[in-house]
mmCIF file of C-alpha atoms in Angstrom:
data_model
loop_
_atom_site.group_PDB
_atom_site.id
_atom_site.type_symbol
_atom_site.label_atom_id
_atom_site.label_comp_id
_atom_site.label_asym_id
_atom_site.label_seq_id
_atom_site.Cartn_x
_atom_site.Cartn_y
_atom_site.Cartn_z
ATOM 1 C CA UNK A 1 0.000 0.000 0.000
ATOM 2 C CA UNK A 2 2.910 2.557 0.879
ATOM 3 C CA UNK A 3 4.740 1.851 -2.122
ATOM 4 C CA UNK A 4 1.275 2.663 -3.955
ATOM 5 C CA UNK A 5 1.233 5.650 -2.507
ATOM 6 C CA UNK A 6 4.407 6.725 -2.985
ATOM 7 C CA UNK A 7 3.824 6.026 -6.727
ATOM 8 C CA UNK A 8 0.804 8.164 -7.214
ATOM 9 C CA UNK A 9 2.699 10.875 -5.498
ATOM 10 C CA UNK A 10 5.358 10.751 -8.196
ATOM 11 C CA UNK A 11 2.772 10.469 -10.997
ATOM 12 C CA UNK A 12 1.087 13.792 -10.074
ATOM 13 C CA UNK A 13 4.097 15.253 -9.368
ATOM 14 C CA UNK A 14 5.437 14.605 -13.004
ATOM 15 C CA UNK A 15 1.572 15.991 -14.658
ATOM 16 C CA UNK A 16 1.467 19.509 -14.933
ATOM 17 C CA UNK A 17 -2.028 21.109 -13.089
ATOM 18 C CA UNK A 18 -4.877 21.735 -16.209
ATOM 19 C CA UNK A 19 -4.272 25.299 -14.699
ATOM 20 C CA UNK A 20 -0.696 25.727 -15.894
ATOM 21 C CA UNK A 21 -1.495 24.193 -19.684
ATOM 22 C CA UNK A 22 -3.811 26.843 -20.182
ATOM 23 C CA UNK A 23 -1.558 29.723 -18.811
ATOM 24 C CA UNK A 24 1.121 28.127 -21.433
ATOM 25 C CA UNK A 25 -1.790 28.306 -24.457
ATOM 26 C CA UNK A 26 -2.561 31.620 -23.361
ATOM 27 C CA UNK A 27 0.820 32.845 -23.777
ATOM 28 C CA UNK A 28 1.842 31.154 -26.905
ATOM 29 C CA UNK A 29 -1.126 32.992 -28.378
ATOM 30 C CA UNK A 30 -0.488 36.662 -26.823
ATOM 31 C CA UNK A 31 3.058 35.622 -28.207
ATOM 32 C CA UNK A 32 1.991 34.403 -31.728
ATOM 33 C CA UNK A 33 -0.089 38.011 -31.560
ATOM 34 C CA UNK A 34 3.433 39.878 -30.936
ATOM 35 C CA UNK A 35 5.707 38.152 -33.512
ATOM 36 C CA UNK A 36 3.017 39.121 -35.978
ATOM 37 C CA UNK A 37 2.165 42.647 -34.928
ATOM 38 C CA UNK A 38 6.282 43.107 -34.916
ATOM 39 C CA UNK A 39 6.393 41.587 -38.231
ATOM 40 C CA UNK A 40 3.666 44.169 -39.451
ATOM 41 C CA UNK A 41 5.298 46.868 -38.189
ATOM 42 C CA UNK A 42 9.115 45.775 -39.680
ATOM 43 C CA UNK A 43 7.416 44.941 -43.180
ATOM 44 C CA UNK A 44 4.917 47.948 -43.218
ATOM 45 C CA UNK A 45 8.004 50.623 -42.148
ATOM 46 C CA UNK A 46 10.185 48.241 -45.263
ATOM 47 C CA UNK A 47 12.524 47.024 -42.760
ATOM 48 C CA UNK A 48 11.966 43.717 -44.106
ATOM 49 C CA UNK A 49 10.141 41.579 -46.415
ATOM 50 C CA UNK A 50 8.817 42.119 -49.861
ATOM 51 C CA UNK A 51 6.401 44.704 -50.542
ATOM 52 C CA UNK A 52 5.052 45.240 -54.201
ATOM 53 C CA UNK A 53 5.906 48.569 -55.550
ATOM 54 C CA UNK A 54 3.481 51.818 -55.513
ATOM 55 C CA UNK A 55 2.700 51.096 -59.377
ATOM 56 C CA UNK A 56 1.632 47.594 -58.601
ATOM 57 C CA UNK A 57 -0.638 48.317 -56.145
ATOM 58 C CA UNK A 58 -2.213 50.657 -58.382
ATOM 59 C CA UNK A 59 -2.288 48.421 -61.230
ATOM 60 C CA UNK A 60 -2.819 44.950 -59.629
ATOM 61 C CA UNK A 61 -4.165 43.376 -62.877
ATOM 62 C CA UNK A 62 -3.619 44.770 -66.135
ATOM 63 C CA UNK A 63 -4.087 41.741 -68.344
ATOM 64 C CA UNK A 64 -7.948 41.373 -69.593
ATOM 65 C CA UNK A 65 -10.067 39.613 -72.036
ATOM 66 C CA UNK A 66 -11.325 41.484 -74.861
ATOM 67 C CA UNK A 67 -15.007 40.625 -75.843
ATOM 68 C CA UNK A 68 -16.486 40.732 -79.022
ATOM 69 C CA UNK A 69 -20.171 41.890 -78.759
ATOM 70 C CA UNK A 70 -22.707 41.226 -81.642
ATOM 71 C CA UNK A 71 -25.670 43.247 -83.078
ATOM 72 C CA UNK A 72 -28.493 41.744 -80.639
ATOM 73 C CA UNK A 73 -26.207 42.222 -77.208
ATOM 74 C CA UNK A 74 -24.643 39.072 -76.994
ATOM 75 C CA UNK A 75 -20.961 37.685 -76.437
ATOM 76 C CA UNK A 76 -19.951 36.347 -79.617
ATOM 77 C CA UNK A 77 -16.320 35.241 -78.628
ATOM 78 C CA UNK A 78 -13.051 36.431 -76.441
ATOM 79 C CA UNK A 79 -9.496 37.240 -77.411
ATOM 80 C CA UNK A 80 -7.324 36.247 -74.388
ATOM 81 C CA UNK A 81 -3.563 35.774 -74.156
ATOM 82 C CA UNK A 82 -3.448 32.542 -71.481
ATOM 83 C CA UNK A 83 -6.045 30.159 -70.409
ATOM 84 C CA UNK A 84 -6.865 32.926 -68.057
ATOM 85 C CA UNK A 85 -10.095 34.293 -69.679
ATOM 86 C CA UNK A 86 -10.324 37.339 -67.537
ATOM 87 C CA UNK A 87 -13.033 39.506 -68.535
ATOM 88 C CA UNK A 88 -13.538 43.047 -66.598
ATOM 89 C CA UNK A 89 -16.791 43.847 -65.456
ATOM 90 C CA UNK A 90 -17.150 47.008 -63.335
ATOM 91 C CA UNK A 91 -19.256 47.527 -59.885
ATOM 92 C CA UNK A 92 -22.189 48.386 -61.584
ATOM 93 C CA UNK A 93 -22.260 45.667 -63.134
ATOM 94 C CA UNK A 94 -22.177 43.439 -60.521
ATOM 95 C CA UNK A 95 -25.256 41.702 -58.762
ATOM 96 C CA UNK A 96 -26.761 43.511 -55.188
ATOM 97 C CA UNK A 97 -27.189 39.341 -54.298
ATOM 98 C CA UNK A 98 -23.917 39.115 -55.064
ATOM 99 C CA UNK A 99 -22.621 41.900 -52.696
ATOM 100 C CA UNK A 100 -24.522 40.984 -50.224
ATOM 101 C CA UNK A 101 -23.630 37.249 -50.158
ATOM 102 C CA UNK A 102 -19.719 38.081 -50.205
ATOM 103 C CA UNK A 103 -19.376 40.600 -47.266
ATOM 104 C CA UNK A 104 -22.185 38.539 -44.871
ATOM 105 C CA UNK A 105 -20.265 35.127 -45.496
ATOM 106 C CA UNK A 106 -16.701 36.535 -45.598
ATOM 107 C CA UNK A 107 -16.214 39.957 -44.202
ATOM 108 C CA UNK A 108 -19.122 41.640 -41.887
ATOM 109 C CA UNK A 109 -17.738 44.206 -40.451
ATOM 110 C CA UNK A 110 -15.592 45.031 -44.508
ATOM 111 C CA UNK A 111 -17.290 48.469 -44.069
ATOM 112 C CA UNK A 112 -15.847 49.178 -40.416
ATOM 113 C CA UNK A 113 -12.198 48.141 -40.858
ATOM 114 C CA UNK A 114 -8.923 49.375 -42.519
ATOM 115 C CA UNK A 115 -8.192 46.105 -43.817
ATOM 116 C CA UNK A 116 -7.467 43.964 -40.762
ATOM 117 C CA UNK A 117 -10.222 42.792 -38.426
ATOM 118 C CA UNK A 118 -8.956 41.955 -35.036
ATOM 119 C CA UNK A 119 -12.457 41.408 -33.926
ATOM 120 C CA UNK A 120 -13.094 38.354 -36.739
ATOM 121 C CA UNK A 121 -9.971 37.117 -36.538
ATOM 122 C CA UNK A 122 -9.873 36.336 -33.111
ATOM 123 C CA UNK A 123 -13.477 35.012 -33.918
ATOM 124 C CA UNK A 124 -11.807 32.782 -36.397
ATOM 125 C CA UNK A 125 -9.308 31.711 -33.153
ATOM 126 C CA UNK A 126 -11.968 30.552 -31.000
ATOM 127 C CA UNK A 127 -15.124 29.484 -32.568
ATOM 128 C CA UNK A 128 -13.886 28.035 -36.408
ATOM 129 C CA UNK A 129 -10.682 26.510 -34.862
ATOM 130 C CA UNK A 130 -11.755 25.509 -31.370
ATOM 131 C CA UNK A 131 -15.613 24.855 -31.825
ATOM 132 C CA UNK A 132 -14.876 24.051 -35.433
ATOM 133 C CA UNK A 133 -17.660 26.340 -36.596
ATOM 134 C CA UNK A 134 -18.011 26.722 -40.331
ATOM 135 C CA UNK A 135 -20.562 29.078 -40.167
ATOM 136 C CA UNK A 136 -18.478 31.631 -38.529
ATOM 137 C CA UNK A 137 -16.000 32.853 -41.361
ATOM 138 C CA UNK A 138 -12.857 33.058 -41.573
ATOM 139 C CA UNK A 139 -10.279 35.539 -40.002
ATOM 140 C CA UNK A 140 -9.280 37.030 -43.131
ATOM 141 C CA UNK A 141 -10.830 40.434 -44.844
ATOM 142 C CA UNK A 142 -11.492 40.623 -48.453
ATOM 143 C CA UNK A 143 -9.074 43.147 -48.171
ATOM 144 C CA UNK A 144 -6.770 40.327 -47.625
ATOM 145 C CA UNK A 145 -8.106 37.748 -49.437
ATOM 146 C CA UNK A 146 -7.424 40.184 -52.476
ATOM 147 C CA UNK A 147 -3.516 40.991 -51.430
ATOM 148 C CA UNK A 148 -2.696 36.736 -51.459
ATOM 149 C CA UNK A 149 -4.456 36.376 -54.476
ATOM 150 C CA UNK A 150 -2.506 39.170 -56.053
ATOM 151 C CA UNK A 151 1.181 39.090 -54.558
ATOM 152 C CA UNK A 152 1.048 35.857 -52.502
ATOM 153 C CA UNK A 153 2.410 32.491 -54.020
ATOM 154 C CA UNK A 154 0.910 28.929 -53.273
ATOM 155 C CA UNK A 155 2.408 28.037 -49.558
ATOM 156 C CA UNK A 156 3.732 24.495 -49.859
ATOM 157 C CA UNK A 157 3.001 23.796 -45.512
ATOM 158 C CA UNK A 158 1.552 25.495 -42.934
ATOM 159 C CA UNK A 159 4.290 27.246 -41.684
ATOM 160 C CA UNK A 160 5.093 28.889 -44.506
ATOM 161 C CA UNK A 161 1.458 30.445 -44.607
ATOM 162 C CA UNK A 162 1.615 31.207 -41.276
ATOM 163 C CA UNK A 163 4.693 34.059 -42.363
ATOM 164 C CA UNK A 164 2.797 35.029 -45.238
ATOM 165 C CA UNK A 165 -0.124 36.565 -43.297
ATOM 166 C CA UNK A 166 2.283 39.794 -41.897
ATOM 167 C CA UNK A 167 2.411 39.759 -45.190
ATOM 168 C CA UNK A 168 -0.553 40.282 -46.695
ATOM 169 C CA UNK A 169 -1.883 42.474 -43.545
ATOM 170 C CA UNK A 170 0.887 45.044 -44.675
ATOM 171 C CA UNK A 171 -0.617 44.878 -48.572
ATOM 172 C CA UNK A 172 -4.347 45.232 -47.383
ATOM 173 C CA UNK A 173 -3.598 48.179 -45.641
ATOM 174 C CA UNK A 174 -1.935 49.919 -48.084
ATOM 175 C CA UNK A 175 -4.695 48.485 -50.828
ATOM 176 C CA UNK A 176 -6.784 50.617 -48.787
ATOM 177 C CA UNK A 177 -5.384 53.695 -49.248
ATOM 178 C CA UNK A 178 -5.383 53.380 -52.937
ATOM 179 C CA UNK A 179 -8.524 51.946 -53.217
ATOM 180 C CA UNK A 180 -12.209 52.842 -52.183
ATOM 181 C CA UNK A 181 -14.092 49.435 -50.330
ATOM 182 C CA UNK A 182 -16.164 49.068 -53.903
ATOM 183 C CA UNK A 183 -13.261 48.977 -56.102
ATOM 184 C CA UNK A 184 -11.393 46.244 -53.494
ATOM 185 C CA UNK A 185 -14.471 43.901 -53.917
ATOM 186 C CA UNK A 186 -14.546 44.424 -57.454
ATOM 187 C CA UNK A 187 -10.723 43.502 -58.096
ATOM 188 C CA UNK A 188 -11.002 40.467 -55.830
ATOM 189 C CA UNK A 189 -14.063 39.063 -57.452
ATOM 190 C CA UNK A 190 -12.016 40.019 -61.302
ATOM 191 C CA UNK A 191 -9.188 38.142 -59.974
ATOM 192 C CA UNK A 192 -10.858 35.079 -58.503
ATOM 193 C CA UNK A 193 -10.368 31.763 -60.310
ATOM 194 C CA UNK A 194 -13.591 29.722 -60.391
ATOM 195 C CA UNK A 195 -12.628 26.578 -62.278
ATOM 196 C CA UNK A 196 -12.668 25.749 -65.917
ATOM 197 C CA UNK A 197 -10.828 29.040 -66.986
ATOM 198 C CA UNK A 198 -13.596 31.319 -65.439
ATOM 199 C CA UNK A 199 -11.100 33.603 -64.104
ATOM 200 C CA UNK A 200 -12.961 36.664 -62.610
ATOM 201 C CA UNK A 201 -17.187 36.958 -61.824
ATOM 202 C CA UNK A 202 -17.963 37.910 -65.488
ATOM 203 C CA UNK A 203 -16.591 34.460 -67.014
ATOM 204 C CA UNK A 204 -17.670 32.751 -63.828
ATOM 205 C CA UNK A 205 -21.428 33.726 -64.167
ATOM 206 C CA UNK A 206 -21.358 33.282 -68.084
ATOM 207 C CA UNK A 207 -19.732 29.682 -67.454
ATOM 208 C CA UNK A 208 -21.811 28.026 -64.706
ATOM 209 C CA UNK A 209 -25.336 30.224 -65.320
ATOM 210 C CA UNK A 210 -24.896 31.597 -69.026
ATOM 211 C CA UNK A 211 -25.536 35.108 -67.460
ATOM 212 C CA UNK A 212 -23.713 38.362 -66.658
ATOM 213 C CA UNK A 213 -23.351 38.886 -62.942
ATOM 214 C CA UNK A 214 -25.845 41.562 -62.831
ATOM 215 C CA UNK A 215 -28.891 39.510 -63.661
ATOM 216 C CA UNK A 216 -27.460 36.439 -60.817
ATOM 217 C CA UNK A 217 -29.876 35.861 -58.672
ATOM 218 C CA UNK A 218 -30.196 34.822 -54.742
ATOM 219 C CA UNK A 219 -28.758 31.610 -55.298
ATOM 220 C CA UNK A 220 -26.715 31.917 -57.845
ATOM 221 C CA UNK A 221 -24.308 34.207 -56.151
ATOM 222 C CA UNK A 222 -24.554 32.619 -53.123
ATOM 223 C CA UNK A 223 -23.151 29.396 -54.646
ATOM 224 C CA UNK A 224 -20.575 31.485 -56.714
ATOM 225 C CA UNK A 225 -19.562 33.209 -53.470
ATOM 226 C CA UNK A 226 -19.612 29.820 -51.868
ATOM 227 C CA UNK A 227 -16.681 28.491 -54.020
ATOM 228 C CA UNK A 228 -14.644 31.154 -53.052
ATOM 229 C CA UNK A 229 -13.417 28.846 -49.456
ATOM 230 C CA UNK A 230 -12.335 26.524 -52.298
ATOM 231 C CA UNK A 231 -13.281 26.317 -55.708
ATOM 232 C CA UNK A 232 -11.701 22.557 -56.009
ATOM 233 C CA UNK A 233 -14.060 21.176 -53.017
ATOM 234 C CA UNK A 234 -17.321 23.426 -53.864
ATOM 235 C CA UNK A 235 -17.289 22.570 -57.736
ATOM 236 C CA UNK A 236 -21.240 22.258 -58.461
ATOM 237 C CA UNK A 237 -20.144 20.107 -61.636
ATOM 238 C CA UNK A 238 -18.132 17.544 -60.041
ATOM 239 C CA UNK A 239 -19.755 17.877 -55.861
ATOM 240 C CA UNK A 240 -23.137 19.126 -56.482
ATOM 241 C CA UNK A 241 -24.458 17.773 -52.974
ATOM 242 C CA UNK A 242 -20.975 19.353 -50.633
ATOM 243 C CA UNK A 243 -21.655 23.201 -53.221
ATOM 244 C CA UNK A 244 -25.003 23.013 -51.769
ATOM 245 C CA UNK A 245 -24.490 22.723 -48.554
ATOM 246 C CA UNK A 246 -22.060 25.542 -48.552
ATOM 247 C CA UNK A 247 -24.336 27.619 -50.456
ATOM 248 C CA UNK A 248 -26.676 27.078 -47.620
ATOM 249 C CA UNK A 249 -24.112 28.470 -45.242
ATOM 250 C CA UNK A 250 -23.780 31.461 -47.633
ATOM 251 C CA UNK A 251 -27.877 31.617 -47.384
ATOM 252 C CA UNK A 252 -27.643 31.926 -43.810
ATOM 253 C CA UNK A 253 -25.078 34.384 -43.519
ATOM 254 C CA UNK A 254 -27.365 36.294 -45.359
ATOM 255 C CA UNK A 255 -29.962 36.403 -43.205
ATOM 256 C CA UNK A 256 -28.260 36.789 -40.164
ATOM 257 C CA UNK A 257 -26.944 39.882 -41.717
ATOM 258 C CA UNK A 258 -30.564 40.852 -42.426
ATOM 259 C CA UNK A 259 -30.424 40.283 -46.695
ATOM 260 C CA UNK A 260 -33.105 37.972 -46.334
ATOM 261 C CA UNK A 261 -36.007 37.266 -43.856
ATOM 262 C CA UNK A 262 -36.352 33.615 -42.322
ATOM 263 C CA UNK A 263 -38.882 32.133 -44.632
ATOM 264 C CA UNK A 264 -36.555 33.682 -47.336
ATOM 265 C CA UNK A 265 -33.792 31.519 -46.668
ATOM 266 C CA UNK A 266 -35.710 28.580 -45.786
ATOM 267 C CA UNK A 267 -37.439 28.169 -49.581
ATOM 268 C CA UNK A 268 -34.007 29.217 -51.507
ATOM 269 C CA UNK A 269 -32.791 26.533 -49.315
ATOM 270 C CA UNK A 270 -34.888 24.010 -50.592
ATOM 271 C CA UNK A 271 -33.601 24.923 -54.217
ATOM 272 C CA UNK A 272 -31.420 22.652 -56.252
ATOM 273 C CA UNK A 273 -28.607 23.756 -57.759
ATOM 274 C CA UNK A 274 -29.341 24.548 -61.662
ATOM 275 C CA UNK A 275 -26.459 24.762 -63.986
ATOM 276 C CA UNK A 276 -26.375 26.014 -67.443
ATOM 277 C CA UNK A 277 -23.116 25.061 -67.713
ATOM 278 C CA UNK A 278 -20.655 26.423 -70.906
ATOM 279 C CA UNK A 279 -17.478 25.577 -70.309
ATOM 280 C CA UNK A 280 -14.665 27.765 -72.162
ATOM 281 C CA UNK A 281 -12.450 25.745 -73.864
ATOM 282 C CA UNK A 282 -15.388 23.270 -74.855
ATOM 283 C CA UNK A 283 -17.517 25.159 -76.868
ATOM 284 C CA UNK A 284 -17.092 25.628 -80.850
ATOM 285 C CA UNK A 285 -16.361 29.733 -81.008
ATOM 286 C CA UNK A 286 -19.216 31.559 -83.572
ATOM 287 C CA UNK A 287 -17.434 32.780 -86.653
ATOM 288 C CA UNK A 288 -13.991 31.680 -85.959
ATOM 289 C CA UNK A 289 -12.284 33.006 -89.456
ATOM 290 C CA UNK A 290 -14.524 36.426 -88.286
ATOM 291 C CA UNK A 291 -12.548 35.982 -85.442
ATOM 292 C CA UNK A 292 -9.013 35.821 -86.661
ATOM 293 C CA UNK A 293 -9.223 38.393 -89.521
ATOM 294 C CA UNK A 294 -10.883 40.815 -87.044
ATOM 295 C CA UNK A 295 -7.748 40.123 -84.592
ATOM 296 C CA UNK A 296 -5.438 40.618 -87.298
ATOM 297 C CA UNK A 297 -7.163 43.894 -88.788
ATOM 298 C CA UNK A 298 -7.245 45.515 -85.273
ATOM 299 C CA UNK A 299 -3.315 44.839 -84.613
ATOM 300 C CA UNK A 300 -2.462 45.847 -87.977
ATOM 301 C CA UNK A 301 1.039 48.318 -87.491
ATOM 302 C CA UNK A 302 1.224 51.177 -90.383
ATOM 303 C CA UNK A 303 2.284 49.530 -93.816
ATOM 304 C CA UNK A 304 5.987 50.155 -94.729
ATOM 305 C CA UNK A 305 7.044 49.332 -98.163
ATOM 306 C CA UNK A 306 9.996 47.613 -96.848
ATOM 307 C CA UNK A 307 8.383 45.039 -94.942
ATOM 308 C CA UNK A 308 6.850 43.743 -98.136
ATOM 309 C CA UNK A 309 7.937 41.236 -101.016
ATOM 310 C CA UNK A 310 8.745 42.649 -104.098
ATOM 311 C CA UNK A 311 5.725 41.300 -105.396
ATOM 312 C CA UNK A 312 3.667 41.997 -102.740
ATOM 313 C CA UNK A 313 2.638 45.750 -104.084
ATOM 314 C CA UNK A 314 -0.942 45.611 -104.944
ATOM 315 C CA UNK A 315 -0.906 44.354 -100.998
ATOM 316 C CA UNK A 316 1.307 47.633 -99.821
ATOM 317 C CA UNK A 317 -1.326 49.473 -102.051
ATOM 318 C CA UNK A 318 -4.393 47.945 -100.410
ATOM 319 C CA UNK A 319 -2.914 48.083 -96.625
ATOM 320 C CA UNK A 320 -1.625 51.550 -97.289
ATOM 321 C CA UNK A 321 -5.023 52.976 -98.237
ATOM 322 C CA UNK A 322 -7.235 51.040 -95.306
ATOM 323 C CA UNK A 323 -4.448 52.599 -93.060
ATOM 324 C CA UNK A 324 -5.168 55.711 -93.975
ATOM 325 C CA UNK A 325 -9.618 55.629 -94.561
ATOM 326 C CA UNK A 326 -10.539 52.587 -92.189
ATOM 327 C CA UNK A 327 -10.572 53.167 -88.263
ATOM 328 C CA UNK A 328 -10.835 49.697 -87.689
ATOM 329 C CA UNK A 329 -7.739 48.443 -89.348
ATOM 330 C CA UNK A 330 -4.726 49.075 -87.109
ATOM 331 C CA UNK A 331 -6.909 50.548 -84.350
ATOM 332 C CA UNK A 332 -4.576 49.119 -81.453
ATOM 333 C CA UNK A 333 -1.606 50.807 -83.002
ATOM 334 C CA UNK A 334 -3.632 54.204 -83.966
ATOM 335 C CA UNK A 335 -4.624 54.908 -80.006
ATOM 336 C CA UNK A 336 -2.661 55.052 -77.644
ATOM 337 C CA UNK A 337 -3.461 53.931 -73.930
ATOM 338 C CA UNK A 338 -3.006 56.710 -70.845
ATOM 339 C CA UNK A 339 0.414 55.719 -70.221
ATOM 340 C CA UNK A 340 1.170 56.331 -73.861
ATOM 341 C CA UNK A 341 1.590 52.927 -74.893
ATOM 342 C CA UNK A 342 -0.249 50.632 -77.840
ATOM 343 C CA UNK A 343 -3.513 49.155 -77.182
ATOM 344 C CA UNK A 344 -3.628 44.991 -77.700
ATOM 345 C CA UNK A 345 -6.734 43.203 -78.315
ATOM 346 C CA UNK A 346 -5.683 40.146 -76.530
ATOM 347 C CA UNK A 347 -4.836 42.062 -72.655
ATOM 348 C CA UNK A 348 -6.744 45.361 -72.841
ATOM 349 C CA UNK A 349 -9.930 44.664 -72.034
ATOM 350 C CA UNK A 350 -11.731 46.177 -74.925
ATOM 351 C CA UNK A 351 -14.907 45.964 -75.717
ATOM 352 C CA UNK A 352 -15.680 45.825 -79.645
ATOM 353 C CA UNK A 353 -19.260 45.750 -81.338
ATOM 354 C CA UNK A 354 -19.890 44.134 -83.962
ATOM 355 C CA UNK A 355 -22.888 44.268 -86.851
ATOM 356 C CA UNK A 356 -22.952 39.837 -87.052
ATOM 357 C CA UNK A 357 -26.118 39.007 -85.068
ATOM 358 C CA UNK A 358 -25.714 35.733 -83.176
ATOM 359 C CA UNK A 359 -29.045 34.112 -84.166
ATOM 360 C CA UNK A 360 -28.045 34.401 -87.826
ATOM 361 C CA UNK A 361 -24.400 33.283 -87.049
ATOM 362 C CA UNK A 362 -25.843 30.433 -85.240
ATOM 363 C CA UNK A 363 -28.268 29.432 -88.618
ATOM 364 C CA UNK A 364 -25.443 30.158 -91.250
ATOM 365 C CA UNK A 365 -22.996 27.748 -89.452
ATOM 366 C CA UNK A 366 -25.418 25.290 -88.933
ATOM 367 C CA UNK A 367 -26.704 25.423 -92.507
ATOM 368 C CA UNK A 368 -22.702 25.278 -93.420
ATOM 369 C CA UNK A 369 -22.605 22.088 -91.656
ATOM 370 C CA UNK A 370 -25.372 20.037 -92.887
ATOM 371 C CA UNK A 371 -24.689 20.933 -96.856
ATOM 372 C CA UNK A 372 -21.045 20.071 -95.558
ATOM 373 C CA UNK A 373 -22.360 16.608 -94.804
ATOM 374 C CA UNK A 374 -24.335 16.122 -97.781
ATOM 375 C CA UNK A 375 -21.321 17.053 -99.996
ATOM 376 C CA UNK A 376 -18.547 15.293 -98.149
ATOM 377 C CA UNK A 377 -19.363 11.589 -99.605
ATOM 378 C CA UNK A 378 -19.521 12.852 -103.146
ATOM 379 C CA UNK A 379 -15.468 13.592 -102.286
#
């Protein structure tokens, strides 16, 4: 019995009181808290660290999708110069759901902070890591969220992403400054990469609902806010039943930030999810010699007789005179950009109208094809 006794009085001496763990959690949190406030601090003064440079900030993304527009408002094709088909689309053109949806589910108080929230992300501390509560957010602003998609690359562990957040709370502050809380949303939802080369809202919302984002509706940008945790998990192509269920956390966000009433929510809960999916790289482009001789025309540089064959002068002749009567032909190289440099059809964004209406595209292709098939097995 002694020896027993003995024993247990070694055993408790050798297991530190519940008391004393807690004190030692407590302070390797307060001291996780310094490092990274001293980190800010260093990076933000340029002590240390990379920053991007004043003309970056201001110009995060300057490589967009031109779009080709036809006679009855519709998006005949794209020029892009990657597999990024980034199209802009301004505020204004964005859906109110879709606002809504992305600052209740990822940034409630994105109105009330400078780019860091020290409220939500000790939220994020407690109740998503320790109570493992999805529907509380996360601990990064879309402030931030916008500086890692923009300057931050891919961490490879957890460590490494734990010294990029300094990081990025340096950039978000400073993206502040340069830009008002409408244009931050509207650059992170440009930049976003939704799967299937729907890179930015515009492609996003043409790819998944056939739509522009200003005529999504309630559920429709709650699911496309939804994949923004993860668009590899919440893919409503490939995980239809998990891109629900997080658009039905998105759904209640909204109501709890007062978007929709109770009964609201409930019946958009109910909802399916309804694609009408068109996936980029899948679908046969409308007019596609339209399409090249249009890109050509547009980058046309001003003929030179030298940079022709000998026999090539009824071309020079031709080239010489559209130069000089035809807006159209060389219009990239005729205007010049604020910065003083060439437009290019394939990274600038433009927008360019054009008199083919898609219906009768659409017929003369499909006529094309069937007498194609009739004549082919007389060949």
């Amino acid at each position: 019995m002694g020896k027993k006794s003995v024993s247990n009085k070694k055993t408790n001496k050798t297991m530190p009181p519940k008391n004393d763990i807690v004190k030692w959690l407590w302070r390797l949190f307060f001291l996780f808290i310094a490092v990274n406030v001293v980190a800010f601090l260093l990076m933000s003064s340029g002590l240390i660290g990379y920053l991007p440079r004043i003309d970056e900030l201001e110009n995060p993304i300057d490589k967009y999708a031109s779009q080709v527009i036809s006679s009855d408002d519709q998006l005949l094709f794209t020029y892009s110069q990657s597999d990024e088909n980034r199209i802009f689309v301004s505020y204004n053109e964005l859906s109110p759901y879709l606002i809504h949806a992305l600052v209740a589910t990822e940034d409630r108080r994105y109105y009330n902070h400078s780019g860091i929230d020290f409220i939500g992300l000790g939220r994020a501390v407690f109740k998503t890591l320790l109570l493992q509560d999805e529907s509380s957010g996360g601990g990064s602003t879309i402030t931030q969220q916008l500086a890692k998609l923009l300057y931050s690359p891919k961490a490879n562990n957890k460590l490494q992403r734990v010294f990029q957040k300094p990081i990025e709370w340096v950039i978000a502050t400073k993206l502040e400054r340069f830009y008002t809380k409408d244009e931050i949303i509207n650059l992170y939802l440009n930049k976003y990469d939704f799967n299937y080369n729907a890179v930015g809202i515009e492609s996003a919302a043409r790819t998944y609902f056939n739509k522009r984002p200003i005529d999504l509706n309630i559920q429709e940008s709650a699911m496309l806010v939804g994949m923004l945790k993860n668009s590899s998990l919440y893919n409503p192509v490939r995980r239809e039943n998990v891109t629900k269920e997080r658009r039905d956390v998105v759904l209640a966000q909204m109501r709890k930030a007062g978007h929709l009433t109770l009964q609201e929510a409930d019946s958009i809960q109910k909802l399916p999810i309804e694609l009408d999916f068109n996936r980029a790289d899948h679908v046969a482009i409308p007019a596609p010699y339209y399409r090249q001789h249009l890109a050509k025309m547009m980058m046309a540089v001003k003929p030179e007789r030298k940079n022709y064959a000998s026999w090539q002068g009824q071309q020079f002749t031709e080239d010489s005179l559209a130069w000089e009567t035809d807006p159209l032909f060389g219009w990239c190289n005729k205007n010049k950009k604020p910065d003083g440099s060439n437009y290019n059809v394939y990274t600038d964004g433009l927008k360019i109208y054009s008199t083919i209406d898609s219906r009768m595209q659409k017929y003369a292709e499909q006529a094309v094809r069937e007498h194609l098939q009739y004549l082919q097995p007389q060949f």
